[in-house]
PDB file of C-alpha atoms and ligand atoms in Angstrom:
ATOM      1  CA  UNK A 144     104.996-170.323  73.757  1.00  0.00           C
ATOM      2  CA  UNK A 145     104.441-173.961  74.606  1.00  0.00           C
ATOM      3  CA  UNK A 146     102.626-176.556  72.544  1.00  0.00           C
ATOM      4  CA  UNK A 147     104.015-178.748  69.797  1.00  0.00           C
ATOM      5  CA  UNK A 148     106.177-178.149  66.735  1.00  0.00           C
ATOM      6  CA  UNK A 149     107.736-179.882  63.749  1.00  0.00           C
ATOM      7  CA  UNK A 150     111.371-179.610  62.754  1.00  0.00           C
ATOM      8  CA  UNK A 151     111.938-180.386  59.052  1.00  0.00           C
ATOM      9  CA  UNK A 152     115.596-180.882  58.194  1.00  0.00           C
ATOM     10  CA  UNK A 153     115.676-180.574  54.399  1.00  0.00           C
ATOM     11  CA  UNK A 154     119.295-181.776  54.316  1.00  0.00           C
ATOM     12  CA  UNK A 155     118.090-185.242  55.321  1.00  0.00           C
ATOM     13  CA  UNK A 156     115.207-185.386  52.825  1.00  0.00           C
ATOM     14  CA  UNK A 157     115.575-187.791  49.893  1.00  0.00           C
ATOM     15  CA  UNK A 158     112.233-186.837  48.285  1.00  0.00           C
ATOM     16  CA  UNK A 159     110.910-190.370  48.774  1.00  0.00           C
ATOM     17  CA  UNK A 160     107.430-188.799  49.224  1.00  0.00           C
ATOM     18  CA  UNK A 161     106.542-191.208  52.019  1.00  0.00           C
ATOM     19  CA  UNK A 162     105.251-188.257  54.082  1.00  0.00           C
ATOM     20  CA  UNK A 163     103.040-187.089  51.226  1.00  0.00           C
ATOM     21  CA  UNK A 164     101.440-190.518  50.850  1.00  0.00           C
ATOM     22  CA  UNK A 165     101.069-191.056  54.614  1.00  0.00           C
ATOM     23  CA  UNK A 166      99.270-187.698  54.849  1.00  0.00           C
ATOM     24  CA  UNK A 167      96.908-188.696  52.081  1.00  0.00           C
ATOM     25  CA  UNK A 168      96.233-192.079  53.667  1.00  0.00           C
ATOM     26  CA  UNK A 169      95.586-190.803  57.190  1.00  0.00           C
ATOM     27  CA  UNK A 170      93.267-188.045  55.987  1.00  0.00           C
ATOM     28  CA  UNK A 171      91.526-190.438  53.580  1.00  0.00           C
ATOM     29  CA  UNK A 172      92.144-187.979  50.771  1.00  0.00           C
ATOM     30  CA  UNK A 173      91.398-189.557  47.446  1.00  0.00           C
ATOM     31  CA  UNK A 174      93.644-189.723  44.439  1.00  0.00           C
ATOM     32  CA  UNK A 175      93.071-187.149  41.728  1.00  0.00           C
ATOM     33  CA  UNK A 176      93.938-186.724  38.089  1.00  0.00           C
ATOM     34  CA  UNK A 177      97.442-185.398  37.689  1.00  0.00           C
ATOM     35  CA  UNK A 178      99.944-184.918  34.910  1.00  0.00           C
ATOM     36  CA  UNK A 179     103.660-185.147  34.454  1.00  0.00           C
ATOM     37  CA  UNK A 180     105.158-181.695  34.313  1.00  0.00           C
ATOM     38  CA  UNK A 181     108.694-182.902  33.725  1.00  0.00           C
ATOM     39  CA  UNK A 182     109.459-182.801  37.430  1.00  0.00           C
ATOM     40  CA  UNK A 183     109.601-185.300  40.254  1.00  0.00           C
ATOM     41  CA  UNK A 184     106.996-183.065  41.953  1.00  0.00           C
ATOM     42  CA  UNK A 185     103.600-184.673  41.592  1.00  0.00           C
ATOM     43  CA  UNK A 186     100.872-183.471  41.802  1.00  0.00           C
ATOM     44  CA  UNK A 187     102.160-180.124  40.575  1.00  0.00           C
ATOM     45  CA  UNK A 188     100.743-178.241  43.580  1.00  0.00           C
ATOM     46  CA  UNK A 189      98.828-178.575  46.838  1.00  0.00           C
ATOM     47  CA  UNK A 190      95.120-179.173  46.279  1.00  0.00           C
ATOM     48  CA  UNK A 191      91.929-180.126  48.110  1.00  0.00           C
ATOM     49  CA  UNK A 192      93.164-183.712  48.429  1.00  0.00           C
ATOM     50  CA  UNK A 193      96.863-182.968  48.983  1.00  0.00           C
ATOM     51  CA  UNK A 194      97.747-181.318  52.296  1.00  0.00           C
ATOM     52  CA  UNK A 195     101.434-182.194  52.082  1.00  0.00           C
ATOM     53  CA  UNK A 196     103.542-181.925  48.936  1.00  0.00           C
ATOM     54  CA  UNK A 197     107.212-182.704  48.427  1.00  0.00           C
ATOM     55  CA  UNK A 198     108.377-179.862  46.213  1.00  0.00           C
ATOM     56  CA  UNK A 199     111.286-180.514  43.899  1.00  0.00           C
ATOM     57  CA  UNK A 200     113.502-177.876  42.295  1.00  0.00           C
ATOM     58  CA  UNK A 201     116.478-178.387  40.057  1.00  0.00           C
ATOM     59  CA  UNK A 202     119.411-176.011  39.763  1.00  0.00           C
ATOM     60  CA  UNK A 203     123.067-176.011  38.774  1.00  0.00           C
ATOM     61  CA  UNK A 204     126.229-175.220  40.691  1.00  0.00           C
ATOM     62  CA  UNK A 205     129.733-175.441  39.255  1.00  0.00           C
ATOM     63  CA  UNK A 206     128.433-177.285  36.205  1.00  0.00           C
ATOM     64  CA  UNK A 207     126.763-179.960  38.337  1.00  0.00           C
ATOM     65  CA  UNK A 208     123.055-180.484  38.953  1.00  0.00           C
ATOM     66  CA  UNK A 209     121.725-179.588  42.388  1.00  0.00           C
ATOM     67  CA  UNK A 210     118.349-180.688  43.748  1.00  0.00           C
ATOM     68  CA  UNK A 211     116.296-178.987  46.411  1.00  0.00           C
ATOM     69  CA  UNK A 212     113.590-180.952  48.230  1.00  0.00           C
ATOM     70  CA  UNK A 213     110.960-179.187  50.320  1.00  0.00           C
ATOM     71  CA  UNK A 214     108.209-181.147  52.099  1.00  0.00           C
ATOM     72  CA  UNK A 215     105.652-178.319  52.066  1.00  0.00           C
ATOM     73  CA  UNK A 216     102.705-178.059  54.485  1.00  0.00           C
ATOM     74  CA  UNK A 217     100.810-175.628  56.732  1.00  0.00           C
ATOM     75  CA  UNK A 218     103.205-174.028  59.241  1.00  0.00           C
ATOM     76  CA  UNK A 219     100.612-173.797  62.046  1.00  0.00           C
ATOM     77  CA  UNK A 220     101.526-170.137  62.594  1.00  0.00           C
ATOM     78  CA  UNK A 221     101.572-168.860  66.167  1.00  0.00           C
ATOM     79  CA  UNK A 222      99.382-165.957  65.016  1.00  0.00           C
ATOM     80  CA  UNK A 223      97.730-167.312  61.861  1.00  0.00           C
ATOM     81  CA  UNK A 224      96.688-164.631  59.339  1.00  0.00           C
ATOM     82  CA  UNK A 225      94.352-167.161  57.676  1.00  0.00           C
ATOM     83  CA  UNK A 226      92.307-167.290  60.883  1.00  0.00           C
ATOM     84  CA  UNK A 227      91.698-163.534  60.718  1.00  0.00           C
ATOM     85  CA  UNK A 228      90.822-163.692  57.041  1.00  0.00           C
ATOM     86  CA  UNK A 229      88.236-166.446  57.623  1.00  0.00           C
ATOM     87  CA  UNK A 230      86.878-164.667  60.715  1.00  0.00           C
ATOM     88  CA  UNK A 231      86.012-161.785  58.399  1.00  0.00           C
ATOM     89  CA  UNK A 232      83.341-164.039  56.881  1.00  0.00           C
ATOM     90  CA  UNK A 233      82.265-166.476  59.587  1.00  0.00           C
ATOM     91  CA  UNK A 234      82.871-167.225  63.250  1.00  0.00           C
ATOM     92  CA  UNK A 235      84.206-170.467  64.699  1.00  0.00           C
ATOM     93  CA  UNK A 236      85.582-171.916  61.467  1.00  0.00           C
ATOM     94  CA  UNK A 237      89.211-172.010  62.638  1.00  0.00           C
ATOM     95  CA  UNK A 238      90.222-173.576  65.946  1.00  0.00           C
ATOM     96  CA  UNK A 239      93.639-172.940  67.445  1.00  0.00           C
ATOM     97  CA  UNK A 240      94.049-175.888  69.793  1.00  0.00           C
ATOM     98  CA  UNK A 241      95.230-174.659  73.200  1.00  0.00           C
ATOM     99  CA  UNK A 242      97.271-177.727  74.108  1.00  0.00           C
ATOM    100  CA  UNK A 243      99.159-178.267  70.846  1.00  0.00           C
ATOM    101  CA  UNK A 244      98.805-174.944  69.025  1.00  0.00           C
ATOM    102  CA  UNK A 245      97.446-176.732  65.937  1.00  0.00           C
ATOM    103  CA  UNK A 246      95.460-174.506  63.566  1.00  0.00           C
ATOM    104  CA  UNK A 247      92.468-176.560  62.414  1.00  0.00           C
ATOM    105  CA  UNK A 248      89.718-175.628  59.952  1.00  0.00           C
ATOM    106  CA  UNK A 249      86.221-177.107  60.161  1.00  0.00           C
ATOM    107  CA  UNK A 250      83.173-177.376  57.896  1.00  0.00           C
ATOM    108  CA  UNK A 251      82.198-173.749  58.609  1.00  0.00           C
ATOM    109  CA  UNK A 252      84.873-172.695  56.097  1.00  0.00           C
ATOM    110  CA  UNK A 253      82.466-173.834  53.365  1.00  0.00           C
ATOM    111  CA  UNK A 254      81.686-170.912  51.090  1.00  0.00           C
ATOM    112  CA  UNK A 255      84.417-168.592  52.360  1.00  0.00           C
ATOM    113  CA  UNK A 256      86.249-167.212  49.281  1.00  0.00           C
ATOM    114  CA  UNK A 257      89.399-169.253  48.848  1.00  0.00           C
ATOM    115  CA  UNK A 258      91.324-166.458  47.133  1.00  0.00           C
ATOM    116  CA  UNK A 259      91.058-164.249  50.210  1.00  0.00           C
ATOM    117  CA  UNK A 260      92.181-167.004  52.576  1.00  0.00           C
ATOM    118  CA  UNK A 261      94.967-168.182  50.318  1.00  0.00           C
ATOM    119  CA  UNK A 262      96.106-164.602  49.817  1.00  0.00           C
ATOM    120  CA  UNK A 263      96.283-164.066  53.575  1.00  0.00           C
ATOM    121  CA  UNK A 264      98.583-167.046  54.093  1.00  0.00           C
ATOM    122  CA  UNK A 265     102.265-166.052  53.773  1.00  0.00           C
ATOM    123  CA  UNK A 266     103.053-169.626  52.696  1.00  0.00           C
ATOM    124  CA  UNK A 267     100.246-170.075  50.107  1.00  0.00           C
ATOM    125  CA  UNK A 268      98.797-173.153  51.808  1.00  0.00           C
ATOM    126  CA  UNK A 269      94.959-173.245  51.992  1.00  0.00           C
ATOM    127  CA  UNK A 270      93.042-174.886  49.161  1.00  0.00           C
ATOM    128  CA  UNK A 271      89.327-175.404  48.430  1.00  0.00           C
ATOM    129  CA  UNK A 272      87.587-178.721  47.976  1.00  0.00           C
ATOM    130  CA  UNK A 273      84.907-179.306  45.372  1.00  0.00           C
ATOM    131  CA  UNK A 274      82.207-178.859  48.045  1.00  0.00           C
ATOM    132  CA  UNK A 275      83.558-175.371  48.846  1.00  0.00           C
ATOM    133  CA  UNK A 276      85.190-176.318  52.145  1.00  0.00           C
ATOM    134  CA  UNK A 277      88.705-174.928  52.725  1.00  0.00           C
ATOM    135  CA  UNK A 278      91.282-177.493  53.823  1.00  0.00           C
ATOM    136  CA  UNK A 279      94.911-177.966  54.824  1.00  0.00           C
ATOM    137  CA  UNK A 280      97.140-179.946  57.205  1.00  0.00           C
ATOM    138  CA  UNK A 281      95.568-180.512  60.644  1.00  0.00           C
ATOM    139  CA  UNK A 282      98.808-181.466  62.449  1.00  0.00           C
ATOM    140  CA  UNK A 283      97.097-184.893  62.606  1.00  0.00           C
ATOM    141  CA  UNK A 284      95.338-183.492  65.667  1.00  0.00           C
ATOM    142  CA  UNK A 285      93.340-186.716  66.061  1.00  0.00           C
ATOM    143  CA  UNK A 286      96.578-188.734  66.302  1.00  0.00           C
ATOM    144  CA  UNK A 287      98.439-186.233  68.479  1.00  0.00           C
ATOM    145  CA  UNK A 288      95.570-185.997  70.994  1.00  0.00           C
ATOM    146  CA  UNK A 289      95.852-189.762  71.358  1.00  0.00           C
ATOM    147  CA  UNK A 290      99.579-189.790  72.025  1.00  0.00           C
ATOM    148  CA  UNK A 291     100.685-190.535  68.445  1.00  0.00           C
ATOM    149  CA  UNK A 292     102.936-188.469  66.217  1.00  0.00           C
ATOM    150  CA  UNK A 293     101.685-187.076  62.865  1.00  0.00           C
ATOM    151  CA  UNK A 294     101.535-189.657  60.089  1.00  0.00           C
ATOM    152  CA  UNK A 295     104.122-187.844  57.948  1.00  0.00           C
ATOM    153  CA  UNK A 296     106.666-187.911  60.781  1.00  0.00           C
ATOM    154  CA  UNK A 297     105.919-191.531  61.582  1.00  0.00           C
ATOM    155  CA  UNK A 298     106.858-192.750  58.104  1.00  0.00           C
ATOM    156  CA  UNK A 299     109.845-190.526  57.341  1.00  0.00           C
ATOM    157  CA  UNK A 300     112.780-192.949  56.992  1.00  0.00           C
ATOM    158  CA  UNK A 301     115.619-190.426  57.162  1.00  0.00           C
ATOM    159  CA  UNK A 302     114.934-188.241  60.203  1.00  0.00           C
ATOM    160  CA  UNK A 303     114.033-185.234  58.044  1.00  0.00           C
ATOM    161  CA  UNK A 304     110.616-184.998  59.750  1.00  0.00           C
ATOM    162  CA  UNK A 305     110.628-184.485  63.523  1.00  0.00           C
ATOM    163  CA  UNK A 306     107.818-183.652  65.954  1.00  0.00           C
ATOM    164  CA  UNK A 307     107.617-182.926  69.676  1.00  0.00           C
ATOM    165  CA  UNK A 308     107.393-180.269  72.357  1.00  0.00           C
ATOM    166  CA  UNK A 309     108.142-176.850  70.864  1.00  0.00           C
ATOM    167  CA  UNK A 310     111.177-176.158  73.042  1.00  0.00           C
ATOM    168  CA  UNK A 311     112.697-179.536  72.119  1.00  0.00           C
ATOM    169  CA  UNK A 312     112.171-178.944  68.405  1.00  0.00           C
ATOM    170  CA  UNK A 313     113.701-175.476  68.617  1.00  0.00           C
ATOM    171  CA  UNK A 314     116.722-176.913  70.462  1.00  0.00           C
ATOM    172  CA  UNK A 315     117.113-179.652  67.860  1.00  0.00           C
ATOM    173  CA  UNK A 316     116.810-177.148  65.009  1.00  0.00           C
ATOM    174  CA  UNK A 317     119.380-174.761  66.486  1.00  0.00           C
ATOM    175  CA  UNK A 318     121.875-177.555  67.161  1.00  0.00           C
ATOM    176  CA  UNK A 319     121.566-178.906  63.634  1.00  0.00           C
ATOM    177  CA  UNK A 320     121.932-175.386  62.224  1.00  0.00           C
ATOM    178  CA  UNK A 321     125.118-174.832  64.240  1.00  0.00           C
ATOM    179  CA  UNK A 322     126.526-178.144  62.921  1.00  0.00           C
ATOM    180  CA  UNK A 323     125.841-177.186  59.294  1.00  0.00           C
ATOM    181  CA  UNK A 324     126.835-173.516  59.333  1.00  0.00           C
ATOM    182  CA  UNK A 325     130.529-174.058  58.678  1.00  0.00           C
ATOM    183  CA  UNK A 326     129.985-176.166  55.577  1.00  0.00           C
ATOM    184  CA  UNK A 327     126.900-174.214  54.425  1.00  0.00           C
ATOM    185  CA  UNK A 328     127.206-170.498  55.300  1.00  0.00           C
ATOM    186  CA  UNK A 329     123.707-169.798  53.954  1.00  0.00           C
ATOM    187  CA  UNK A 330     122.113-172.378  56.265  1.00  0.00           C
ATOM    188  CA  UNK A 331     119.123-170.932  58.122  1.00  0.00           C
ATOM    189  CA  UNK A 332     115.881-171.711  59.942  1.00  0.00           C
ATOM    190  CA  UNK A 333     112.765-170.307  58.265  1.00  0.00           C
ATOM    191  CA  UNK A 334     110.668-167.985  60.483  1.00  0.00           C
ATOM    192  CA  UNK A 335     111.307-170.123  63.599  1.00  0.00           C
ATOM    193  CA  UNK A 336     109.733-167.586  65.975  1.00  0.00           C
ATOM    194  CA  UNK A 337     106.528-167.311  63.944  1.00  0.00           C
ATOM    195  CA  UNK A 338     105.593-170.879  63.087  1.00  0.00           C
ATOM    196  CA  UNK A 339     105.283-174.396  64.487  1.00  0.00           C
ATOM    197  CA  UNK A 340     106.771-176.049  61.398  1.00  0.00           C
ATOM    198  CA  UNK A 341     110.420-175.055  61.399  1.00  0.00           C
ATOM    199  CA  UNK A 342     112.386-175.756  58.232  1.00  0.00           C
ATOM    200  CA  UNK A 343     116.151-175.876  57.983  1.00  0.00           C
ATOM    201  CA  UNK A 344     117.563-175.011  54.525  1.00  0.00           C
ATOM    202  CA  UNK A 345     121.180-174.618  53.458  1.00  0.00           C
ATOM    203  CA  UNK A 346     120.747-172.254  50.508  1.00  0.00           C
ATOM    204  CA  UNK A 347     118.603-169.307  49.429  1.00  0.00           C
ATOM    205  CA  UNK A 348     115.011-170.278  50.470  1.00  0.00           C
ATOM    206  CA  UNK A 349     113.658-169.127  47.082  1.00  0.00           C
ATOM    207  CA  UNK A 350     115.624-171.939  45.430  1.00  0.00           C
ATOM    208  CA  UNK A 351     113.493-174.445  47.359  1.00  0.00           C
ATOM    209  CA  UNK A 352     110.091-172.841  46.861  1.00  0.00           C
ATOM    210  CA  UNK A 353     108.705-169.364  46.149  1.00  0.00           C
ATOM    211  CA  UNK A 354     106.760-169.402  49.447  1.00  0.00           C
ATOM    212  CA  UNK A 355     109.290-171.226  51.598  1.00  0.00           C
ATOM    213  CA  UNK A 356     109.749-168.220  53.852  1.00  0.00           C
ATOM    214  CA  UNK A 357     107.288-165.463  54.766  1.00  0.00           C
ATOM    215  CA  UNK A 358     108.011-162.202  53.027  1.00  0.00           C
ATOM    216  CA  UNK A 359     105.088-160.342  54.555  1.00  0.00           C
ATOM    217  CA  UNK A 360     105.156-158.838  58.016  1.00  0.00           C
ATOM    218  CA  UNK A 361     103.270-160.999  60.428  1.00  0.00           C
ATOM    219  CA  UNK A 362     102.125-160.200  63.929  1.00  0.00           C
ATOM    220  CA  UNK A 363      99.845-157.497  65.156  1.00  0.00           C
ATOM    221  CA  UNK A 364     100.164-155.017  62.290  1.00  0.00           C
ATOM    222  CA  UNK A 365      99.211-157.613  59.733  1.00  0.00           C
ATOM    223  CA  UNK A 366      96.408-158.970  61.907  1.00  0.00           C
ATOM    224  CA  UNK A 367      94.899-155.523  62.361  1.00  0.00           C
ATOM    225  CA  UNK A 368      95.188-154.759  58.666  1.00  0.00           C
ATOM    226  CA  UNK A 369      93.380-157.988  57.810  1.00  0.00           C
ATOM    227  CA  UNK A 370      90.600-157.322  60.308  1.00  0.00           C
ATOM    228  CA  UNK A 371      90.012-153.911  58.772  1.00  0.00           C
ATOM    229  CA  UNK A 372      90.127-155.373  55.283  1.00  0.00           C
ATOM    230  CA  UNK A 373      87.619-158.146  55.940  1.00  0.00           C
ATOM    231  CA  UNK A 374      85.134-156.511  58.326  1.00  0.00           C
ATOM    232  CA  UNK A 375      82.908-155.127  55.522  1.00  0.00           C
ATOM    233  CA  UNK A 376      82.773-158.553  53.870  1.00  0.00           C
ATOM    234  CA  UNK A 377      81.587-160.169  57.089  1.00  0.00           C
ATOM    235  CA  UNK A 378      78.889-157.561  57.470  1.00  0.00           C
ATOM    236  CA  UNK A 379      77.776-158.279  53.918  1.00  0.00           C
ATOM    237  CA  UNK A 380      77.654-162.067  54.522  1.00  0.00           C
ATOM    238  CA  UNK A 381      75.609-161.557  57.707  1.00  0.00           C
ATOM    239  CA  UNK A 382      73.307-159.178  55.873  1.00  0.00           C
ATOM    240  CA  UNK A 383      72.681-161.745  53.151  1.00  0.00           C
ATOM    241  CA  UNK A 384      72.069-164.477  55.752  1.00  0.00           C
ATOM    242  CA  UNK A 385      69.458-162.438  57.607  1.00  0.00           C
ATOM    243  CA  UNK A 386      67.997-160.696  54.576  1.00  0.00           C
TER     244      UNK A 386
HETATM  245  S1  LIG B 474     100.691-171.490  57.194  1.00  0.00           S
HETATM  246 FE1  LIG B 474      98.984-170.423  56.239  1.00  0.00          FE
HETATM  247  S2  LIG B 474      97.261-171.865  56.450  1.00  0.00           S
HETATM  248 FE2  LIG B 474      98.830-172.499  57.924  1.00  0.00          FE
HETATM  249  S3  LIG B 474      98.287-171.464  59.866  1.00  0.00           S
HETATM  250 FE3  LIG B 474      99.783-170.149  58.766  1.00  0.00          FE
HETATM  251  S4  LIG B 474      98.482-168.719  57.620  1.00  0.00           S
HETATM  252 FE4  LIG B 474      97.171-170.440  58.212  1.00  0.00          FE
HETATM  253  S1  LIG B 475     109.253-188.929  54.174  1.00  0.00           S
HETATM  254 FE1  LIG B 475     111.068-187.767  54.896  1.00  0.00          FE
HETATM  255  S2  LIG B 475     112.678-188.229  53.361  1.00  0.00           S
HETATM  256 FE2  LIG B 475     110.721-188.837  52.444  1.00  0.00          FE
HETATM  257  S3  LIG B 475     110.039-187.008  51.260  1.00  0.00           S
HETATM  258 FE3  LIG B 475     109.110-186.833  53.309  1.00  0.00          FE
HETATM  259  S4  LIG B 475     110.546-185.576  54.504  1.00  0.00           S
HETATM  260 FE4  LIG B 475     111.670-186.324  52.677  1.00  0.00          FE
END
């Protein structure tokens, strides 16, 4: 499977949130009202104007505080369940770019029920805008098609964010994992064969984020199940449009 991929090495992340801000800037996503929830994580969750969020979790080990940073975003799944869910309502709303593999939503997502799309995503990524359009990370497809790297990768000062040809990112991820395994026996890559955004964590993924790793089966069984689930809804939408 060619195309492009990210490698996100959480051990190098300092939670500076540069990637989060760069994403907002490049996508011209406005600021929104937020509130302090007692955590470094702000806003508290992804939303229609926040496609990338640095999640922050606090824990304790041996009487000392431990912090987990997780720069969350769409994984650009190789077989995206969200695409099937949206296709149950409307055609042509999700493009899977042949060259890069980027999964990109367009304005045809407007009006598709967000709960169904969000529920189909194993990583809980899609969000709705006020105008009803469903949005998420685009892999900065407009930059990548012009020979640039995604904005979040460009600004990352520590090397946590990496982007390039899929085989190169997989090689980089596996080498880094091998280096860390001795010191961190729980070190692992998260669903590397299923996604184009490959995270490396060194502890239980749930300590980073409840949806850090996919718990649902992906692949053909899940795709077929979703098609069956959403076919009646599509028929209903078409019926309303013509009736
Ligand atoms: S991570 Fe979620 S939103 Fe992104 S491509 Fe996969 S299923 Fe779709
Ligand atoms: S820019 Fe890099 S170091 Fe800063 S929060 Fe994002 S991934 Fe972490």
